[in-house]
Short mmCIF file of C-alpha atoms in Angstrom, two decimals:
data_model
loop_
_atom_site.label_atom_id
_atom_site.label_comp_id
_atom_site.label_asym_id
_atom_site.label_seq_id
_atom_site.Cartn_x
_atom_site.Cartn_y
_atom_site.Cartn_z
CA MET A 1 16.89 75.40 66.47
CA VAL A 2 15.40 72.30 66.26
CA LYS A 3 12.81 71.92 63.42
CA LYS A 4 9.61 69.98 64.64
CA ARG A 5 8.38 67.78 61.85
CA ASP A 6 7.02 64.15 61.22
CA ASN A 7 10.60 63.50 59.58
CA ASN A 8 12.58 64.11 63.03
CA LYS A 9 14.18 60.77 63.31
CA LEU A 10 15.52 61.29 59.54
CA LEU A 11 16.77 64.30 60.61
CA ILE A 12 18.52 63.00 63.79
CA LEU A 13 20.02 60.11 60.94
CA VAL A 14 20.96 63.03 59.02
CA GLY A 15 22.73 64.55 61.45
CA VAL A 16 25.00 61.26 62.76
CA LEU A 17 26.08 61.11 58.64
CA LEU A 18 26.37 64.62 58.29
CA CYS A 19 29.25 64.65 61.30
CA CYS A 20 30.98 62.37 59.49
CA LEU A 21 31.31 63.48 56.16
CA SER A 22 31.23 67.52 57.19
CA ALA A 23 32.06 68.54 60.34
CA TYR A 24 34.60 71.13 59.40
CA SER A 25 37.52 72.47 62.25
CA ASP A 26 38.64 75.71 62.83
CA SER A 27 42.02 73.90 63.92
CA GLY A 28 44.34 72.65 61.28
CA ALA A 29 45.63 69.96 63.09
CA PHE A 30 44.06 66.63 64.00
CA GLU A 31 45.69 63.40 65.39
CA PHE A 32 44.11 59.57 64.36
CA SER A 33 44.61 56.27 66.61
CA ASN A 34 42.79 53.22 65.55
CA ARG A 35 44.38 51.30 68.61
CA ASN A 36 42.18 48.88 70.30
CA ARG A 37 42.40 50.68 73.08
CA TYR A 38 42.64 54.20 73.20
CA THR A 39 44.04 56.45 76.56
CA LEU A 40 43.72 60.29 77.02
CA PRO A 41 45.24 61.11 80.63
CA PRO A 42 43.38 64.06 82.47
CA ASN A 43 46.94 66.50 81.83
CA ASP A 44 46.91 65.65 78.41
CA THR A 45 45.54 67.86 75.79
CA ILE A 46 45.13 67.38 72.02
CA PRO A 47 45.74 70.44 70.19
CA GLY A 48 42.95 70.05 66.99
CA ASP A 49 40.81 67.02 66.11
CA LEU A 50 41.21 63.52 67.23
CA TYR A 51 39.71 60.65 64.93
CA LEU A 52 39.48 57.42 66.96
CA THR A 53 38.39 53.85 65.94
CA CYS A 54 38.98 51.05 68.45
CA GLY A 55 37.75 47.99 70.12
CA GLY A 56 35.44 47.07 73.33
CA ALA A 57 32.68 45.90 71.87
CA SER A 58 30.94 42.69 72.58
CA PHE A 59 30.24 41.49 69.29
CA PRO A 60 28.80 37.92 68.92
CA TYR A 61 31.75 36.74 66.77
CA SER A 62 34.44 35.48 68.03
CA TRP A 63 37.08 36.96 65.54
CA THR A 64 35.81 40.67 66.65
CA ARG A 65 36.24 39.59 70.71
CA SER A 66 39.46 41.39 72.15
CA ASP A 67 41.71 39.38 74.09
CA ASP A 68 42.11 41.45 77.05
CA GLY A 69 38.30 40.22 77.85
CA GLY A 70 36.68 43.52 76.93
CA ARG A 71 38.77 45.91 77.74
CA GLY A 72 39.12 48.02 74.88
CA GLY A 73 37.83 51.26 73.75
CA ALA A 74 38.47 54.82 74.66
CA PHE A 75 38.80 56.33 77.60
CA ILE A 76 38.50 60.21 77.42
CA ASP A 77 39.94 62.19 80.75
CA GLY A 78 42.07 65.03 79.04
CA THR A 79 41.53 67.72 76.69
CA ILE A 80 40.77 67.90 73.21
CA LEU A 81 40.98 71.71 71.58
CA GLY A 82 39.05 70.47 68.58
CA ASP A 83 36.38 67.69 67.85
CA LEU A 84 36.60 64.15 68.88
CA SER A 85 35.37 62.13 65.49
CA MET A 86 34.89 57.97 66.96
CA ALA A 87 33.81 54.81 66.12
CA GLY A 88 33.93 51.89 67.76
CA GLY A 89 33.17 49.38 71.17
CA LYS A 90 32.67 51.88 73.47
CA LEU A 91 33.36 55.55 74.80
CA ASN A 92 34.04 56.55 78.08
CA PHE A 93 34.76 60.33 78.26
CA SER A 94 35.15 62.41 81.92
CA GLY A 95 37.25 65.37 80.03
CA LEU A 96 36.59 68.70 77.99
CA ILE A 97 35.83 68.56 74.35
CA LYS A 98 35.99 72.21 73.09
CA GLY A 99 34.62 71.10 69.10
CA ASN A 100 32.16 68.74 68.61
CA LEU A 101 31.26 65.33 70.10
CA ASN A 102 30.63 62.90 66.60
CA CYS A 103 30.05 59.72 67.45
CA ALA A 104 29.54 55.52 66.25
CA SER A 105 29.69 53.10 69.48
CA GLN A 106 28.24 50.17 70.88
CA SER A 107 28.26 51.89 74.26
CA THR A 108 28.64 55.45 75.52
CA PHE A 109 28.97 57.03 78.85
CA ILE A 110 29.40 61.19 78.80
CA ARG A 111 30.38 62.94 82.35
CA GLY A 112 32.52 65.60 81.10
CA ASN A 113 32.26 68.79 79.13
CA ILE A 114 31.30 69.20 75.69
CA GLU A 115 31.55 73.23 74.66
CA ARG A 116 29.67 72.53 71.30
CA SER A 117 26.77 69.61 69.69
CA ALA A 118 27.20 65.98 70.38
CA ARG A 119 25.72 63.78 67.12
CA ILE A 120 25.90 60.35 68.65
CA ALA A 121 24.27 56.74 67.19
CA CYS A 122 25.06 53.46 69.73
CA GLN A 123 23.57 51.35 71.56
CA GLU A 124 23.23 52.80 75.15
CA ILE A 125 24.18 56.04 76.53
CA THR A 126 24.65 57.79 79.82
CA VAL A 127 25.03 61.27 79.76
CA VAL A 128 25.73 63.24 83.55
CA GLY A 129 27.79 65.60 81.85
CA LYS A 130 27.12 68.94 79.72
CA ILE A 131 26.69 69.53 76.11
CA GLY A 132 27.11 73.02 75.18
CA ILE A 133 24.63 73.42 72.09
CA ASP A 134 22.29 70.65 70.86
CA ALA A 135 22.19 66.63 70.64
CA ILE A 136 21.10 64.17 68.25
CA ILE A 137 20.96 61.06 69.05
CA LEU A 138 20.20 57.45 67.83
CA ALA A 139 20.12 54.40 70.32
CA SER A 140 18.29 51.30 71.97
CA ARG A 141 18.74 52.96 75.42
CA VAL A 142 18.82 56.60 76.29
CA GLU A 143 18.79 58.13 79.64
CA LEU A 144 20.15 61.92 80.35
CA GLY A 145 20.98 61.94 84.13
CA SER A 146 19.96 64.47 86.61
CA SER A 147 23.01 66.13 86.64
CA SER A 148 23.21 66.74 82.66
CA ARG A 149 22.44 69.51 81.06
CA ILE A 150 22.07 70.51 77.27
CA GLY A 151 22.64 74.11 76.19
CA ASN A 152 20.02 74.58 73.55
CA ASP A 153 17.83 71.46 71.13
CA ALA A 154 17.91 67.95 71.98
CA ALA A 155 16.33 65.42 69.56
CA ILE A 156 16.80 61.89 70.71
CA THR A 157 15.21 58.69 69.07
CA GLY A 158 15.74 55.09 70.94
CA GLY A 159 13.87 52.24 72.51
CA GLU A 160 13.65 53.10 75.97
CA VAL A 161 14.18 56.86 76.79
CA ARG A 162 15.01 58.50 80.45
CA ILE A 163 15.24 62.53 80.43
CA LEU A 164 15.79 63.71 83.80
CA GLY A 165 18.31 66.73 83.38
CA ASP A 166 17.80 70.06 82.08
CA VAL A 167 17.12 71.00 78.15
CA GLY A 168 17.79 74.58 77.57
CA ARG A 169 15.42 74.79 75.02
CA ASP A 170 12.71 72.68 72.72
CA LEU A 171 13.35 68.53 73.34
CA ILE A 172 11.79 66.08 70.55
CA VAL A 173 11.81 62.78 71.51
CA ARG A 174 11.19 58.98 69.61
CA GLY A 175 10.88 55.97 71.19
CA ASP A 176 8.94 53.07 72.78
CA GLU A 177 8.72 54.09 76.45
CA ILE A 178 9.62 57.38 77.24
CA ILE A 179 9.90 59.23 80.94
CA ILE A 180 10.66 62.87 81.64
CA ALA A 181 11.78 64.29 84.76
CA GLY A 182 13.78 67.19 84.04
CA LYS A 183 13.15 70.48 83.36
CA ILE A 184 12.32 71.80 79.50
CA ALA A 185 12.84 75.52 79.01
CA GLY A 186 11.40 75.02 75.55
CA ASP A 187 8.10 72.97 73.96
CA LEU A 188 8.02 69.26 74.23
CA ASP A 189 7.16 67.02 71.36
CA ILE A 190 6.83 62.69 72.14
CA GLU A 191 6.00 60.41 69.68
CA ALA A 192 5.82 57.04 71.79
CA ASN A 193 4.06 54.46 73.22
CA ILE A 194 4.52 54.50 77.02
CA VAL A 195 4.71 58.59 77.78
CA THR A 196 5.09 59.08 81.95
CA ILE A 197 6.06 63.17 83.13
CA GLU A 198 7.40 62.58 86.47
CA TYR A 199 8.33 64.53 89.80
CA PRO A 200 10.38 66.99 89.45
CA ALA A 201 9.60 67.70 85.97
CA GLU A 202 9.20 71.40 84.62
CA ILE A 203 8.41 71.79 81.08
CA SER A 204 8.40 76.11 80.01
CA GLY A 205 6.45 75.40 76.65
CA ASN A 206 4.02 73.04 75.62
CA VAL A 207 3.59 69.47 75.32
CA SER A 208 2.62 67.22 72.28
CA TYR A 209 2.95 63.99 71.97
CA LYS A 210 1.23 61.26 69.79
CA SER A 211 -0.03 57.93 71.42
CA PRO A 212 -2.16 54.96 71.26
CA LYS A 213 -2.28 55.94 75.48
CA LYS A 214 -3.29 58.78 77.36
CA ILE A 215 0.23 60.56 78.87
CA ARG A 216 0.79 59.96 82.75
CA ILE A 217 1.55 63.06 84.89
CA SER A 218 2.42 63.23 88.48
CA ASP A 219 0.54 65.73 90.24
CA ASP A 220 3.68 68.06 91.18
CA VAL A 221 4.64 68.61 87.60
CA ILE A 222 4.49 71.75 86.22
CA ILE A 223 3.68 72.51 82.68
CA GLU A 224 3.21 75.92 81.76
CA GLY A 225 2.16 75.92 78.50
CA ASP A 226 -0.48 73.34 76.30
CA VAL A 227 -1.09 69.56 76.30
CA LYS A 228 -2.41 68.62 73.20
CA TRP A 229 -2.67 64.73 73.08
CA HIS A 230 -2.81 62.98 69.39
CA ARG A 231 -4.10 59.73 69.69
CA VAL A 232 -2.93 56.65 67.32
CA GLU A 233 -5.10 53.32 66.83
CA LYS A 234 -2.08 51.46 67.14
CA ASP A 235 1.76 50.76 68.55
CA ILE A 236 4.00 52.64 66.99
CA GLU A 237 6.64 50.87 65.48
CA VAL A 238 10.13 51.98 66.38
CA ASP A 239 13.50 51.43 64.84
CA LYS A 240 15.67 50.86 68.53
CA GLY A 241 18.53 51.44 67.18
CA ILE A 242 20.72 50.30 64.19
CA ASP A 243 22.01 46.57 63.84
CA TRP A 244 25.64 47.82 64.44
CA TYR A 245 26.56 44.33 65.09
CA THR A 246 25.61 43.20 61.15
CA ARG A 247 27.06 46.14 59.82
CA SER A 248 30.36 45.96 61.56
CA PHE A 249 30.08 42.65 60.10
CA PHE A 250 30.24 43.83 56.37
CA MET A 251 32.16 46.21 57.53
CA PHE A 252 34.72 43.89 58.60
CA CYS A 253 34.83 42.29 55.23
CA THR A 254 35.09 44.82 52.86
CA LEU A 255 38.02 46.62 55.20
CA VAL A 256 39.69 43.34 54.93
CA VAL A 257 39.00 42.95 50.92
CA GLY A 258 40.35 46.98 50.79
CA LEU A 259 43.46 46.84 52.98
CA ILE A 260 44.55 43.52 50.63
CA MET A 261 43.84 45.08 47.59
CA ILE A 262 45.49 48.78 48.22
CA PRO A 263 49.17 47.02 48.51
CA LEU A 264 48.64 44.76 45.53
CA LEU A 265 47.42 47.11 43.26
CA ASN A 266 48.57 50.88 44.89
CA ARG A 267 49.24 52.13 41.66
CA HIS A 268 45.61 51.39 40.18
CA THR A 269 43.75 52.22 43.23
CA ARG A 270 45.17 55.32 43.43
CA LEU A 271 44.58 56.66 40.13
CA ALA A 272 41.29 55.14 40.15
CA SER A 273 40.48 56.81 43.50
CA GLU A 274 41.81 60.24 42.03
CA GLN A 275 39.24 59.78 38.91
CA ILE A 276 36.57 60.51 40.60
CA GLY A 277 37.50 63.53 41.83
CA LYS A 278 38.62 64.66 38.55
CA LYS A 279 36.18 63.28 35.96
CA PRO A 280 33.20 62.74 38.14
CA LEU A 281 30.65 62.52 35.25
CA GLN A 282 32.33 60.40 32.90
CA CYS A 283 32.98 57.99 35.90
CA LEU A 284 29.17 58.15 36.74
CA GLY A 285 28.14 57.42 32.94
CA ILE A 286 30.92 54.49 32.82
CA GLY A 287 29.62 53.11 35.66
CA PHE A 288 26.11 53.49 35.09
CA VAL A 289 26.41 51.77 31.94
CA PHE A 290 28.37 48.84 33.02
CA ILE A 291 26.74 48.05 36.37
CA CYS A 292 23.11 48.76 35.09
CA ALA A 293 23.59 47.42 31.18
CA ALA A 294 25.73 44.45 32.54
CA PRO A 295 22.78 42.51 34.02
CA ILE A 296 20.50 43.21 30.58
CA ALA A 297 23.35 42.20 28.17
CA ALA A 298 23.83 38.89 30.29
CA ILE A 299 19.84 38.44 30.17
CA ILE A 300 19.63 38.59 26.56
CA LEU A 301 22.85 36.58 26.22
CA ALA A 302 21.45 33.94 28.58
CA ILE A 303 18.50 33.27 26.13
CA THR A 304 20.61 32.04 23.60
CA VAL A 305 22.72 28.60 24.52
CA ILE A 306 25.85 29.78 22.86
CA GLY A 307 25.44 33.05 24.89
CA ILE A 308 24.97 31.04 28.38
CA PRO A 309 28.56 31.03 29.19
CA ALA A 310 29.54 34.73 28.13
CA ALA A 311 26.01 35.53 30.13
CA LEU A 312 27.88 33.87 33.68
CA ILE A 313 31.04 36.08 33.07
CA LEU A 314 29.08 39.23 32.84
CA ALA A 315 27.37 38.76 35.61
CA PHE A 316 29.86 37.75 37.75
CA LEU A 317 31.90 40.58 36.94
CA SER A 318 29.23 43.18 37.50
CA ILE A 319 28.54 41.67 40.90
CA LEU A 320 32.12 41.88 41.75
CA PHE A 321 32.80 45.39 40.19
CA ALA A 322 29.51 46.46 42.44
CA TYR A 323 31.38 45.12 45.59
CA ILE A 324 34.73 46.63 44.97
CA ALA A 325 33.59 49.84 43.49
CA LYS A 326 32.46 50.93 47.39
CA ILE A 327 35.95 50.05 47.85
CA TYR A 328 37.58 53.20 45.41
CA PHE A 329 34.99 55.48 46.25
CA ALA A 330 36.06 55.07 49.65
CA ILE A 331 39.44 55.75 49.35
CA PHE A 332 38.57 58.91 47.38
CA LEU A 333 36.24 59.74 50.21
CA GLY A 334 38.83 59.79 52.99
CA SER A 335 40.87 61.26 51.14
CA PHE A 336 38.41 64.38 50.22
CA ILE A 337 37.46 64.92 53.97
CA ILE A 338 41.39 64.70 55.02
CA ASN A 339 41.93 67.29 52.30
CA ALA A 340 39.21 69.32 53.62
CA PHE A 341 41.18 69.71 56.89
CA ARG A 342 44.61 69.59 55.53
CA LYS A 343 44.62 71.01 51.82
CA GLY A 344 47.58 69.85 49.67
CA ILE A 345 48.88 66.50 51.65
CA LYS A 346 48.46 63.48 49.77
CA PRO A 347 47.49 61.06 52.32
CA LYS A 348 48.20 57.38 52.85
CA GLN A 349 45.44 54.77 50.93
CA GLY A 350 45.47 53.02 54.16
CA PHE A 351 44.05 55.61 56.22
CA ALA A 352 41.91 57.30 54.04
CA PHE A 353 40.05 53.97 53.00
CA ILE A 354 39.38 53.70 56.69
CA LEU A 355 38.08 57.01 57.07
CA GLY A 356 35.83 56.68 53.85
CA LEU A 357 34.35 53.36 55.23
CA ILE A 358 33.48 54.26 58.33
CA ALA A 359 31.65 57.69 56.77
CA LEU A 360 30.00 54.99 53.90
CA THR A 361 29.12 52.83 56.51
CA PHE A 362 26.98 55.72 58.93
CA SER A 363 25.74 57.21 55.18
CA TYR A 364 23.91 53.80 54.11
CA THR A 365 21.71 54.21 57.35
CA VAL A 366 20.08 57.07 56.53
CA PRO A 367 16.01 56.06 54.89
CA VAL A 368 15.87 56.71 51.37
CA MET A 369 19.07 58.59 51.22
CA GLY A 370 21.28 55.61 52.18
CA TRP A 371 20.26 54.08 49.32
CA ILE A 372 20.93 56.69 46.69
CA ILE A 373 24.26 56.56 48.31
CA TYR A 374 24.62 52.95 48.00
CA PHE A 375 24.34 53.07 44.46
CA GLY A 376 25.87 56.28 43.65
CA SER A 377 28.64 54.68 45.24
CA MET A 378 28.56 51.72 42.96
CA LEU A 379 28.44 53.71 39.88
CA PHE A 380 31.53 56.47 40.65
CA GLY A 381 33.54 53.31 41.88
CA ALA A 382 32.87 51.23 39.12
CA GLY A 383 33.44 53.74 36.53
CA ALA A 384 37.29 55.03 38.37
CA ILE A 385 37.93 51.27 38.62
CA LEU A 386 37.43 51.28 34.53
CA LEU A 387 38.95 54.42 33.81
CA GLY A 388 41.84 53.91 36.52
CA ALA A 389 42.79 50.92 34.48
CA HIS A 390 42.71 53.16 31.43
CA GLU A 391 45.08 55.74 33.24
CA CYS A 392 47.67 52.77 34.28
CA ARG A 393 48.15 52.00 30.50
CA LYS A 394 48.87 54.96 29.79
CA GLN A 395 51.41 55.69 31.94
CA SER A 396 52.80 51.91 31.26
CA ALA A 397 52.99 53.22 27.66
CA ASN A 398 55.01 56.37 28.02
CA LEU A 399 57.22 54.74 30.35
CA THR A 400 58.15 52.33 27.49
CA GLY A 401 57.94 54.79 24.92
#
């Protein structure tokens, strides 16, 4: 049951994060692909979970455009017996997912069946298929077609939202302009600037909405409960989705730096990332001392003329540590997620880094909590870098001794 609170938008964003960090599956197997274009034909079946990073986005940077004119993306027409977790340009789904759909993309089109829940963050989404349990959607433009159905509750936020299909229980919507023309079996909770309920809409529960303007309801609409208007004096500011272009740019830069560092500093990145799991408190403490105390020490040194060179070096090191620390934490996080599915295996650092970086990128979008996660990843990563260097020296000493 989706809870009706003023912080429903926060719950939506947290849901997108949780889909990446804690979506457990009963299946013990999974498949991973990072091709520009991924295709699953109608007769093919994935026996467990499927993780995808693929292209298909139309970014305004020439280095991200695909050479095939934008034909990248994920095209899923077959069956997935576990979950589908995807990050990339576009998703075109017309198959069957026995588990959950966890997706962050530029565009999403769903015409197939998802037997469990869907958590989606994208620029635009169209749903004409069926979602068995709950749906959490964050997008600039959202359309649930007339043939779409969500089995239980739905929480949606975006700029332009059109609900033409069926929702099995309660619906929570946050947006700029919202049109309701479907069947809602429970209550309807809306916060928007412009709200329209059109025929053939049927709402079995109550309608509660916050808006500067009174709702527009067509004559043939059926509303069995009460309609309550909570008037606001000015237009509601709506976050019309996440700036995925900017976030993708910075994620790409971090990805390049990490994939260069891992083969060059393979032993150190492995030992350092392992320290976060083995000595989390020490990593946190050492990282806090370095990240927080180093700038203060640099300021104190800068007061004296003699200490200015040392202050500049210390300031540069603290900035460098703060940046690359997230790479080490991403390696740890990706390994943690993989081991949650398949215990006892040692995943490749590159794969773990990509998966962990995707999860971190989503987590940073969560209001308030995102800043805490961002700062925490820097502290843990910085401490791990120093502890990892100590472990490398110990192993080298043992080998030479």
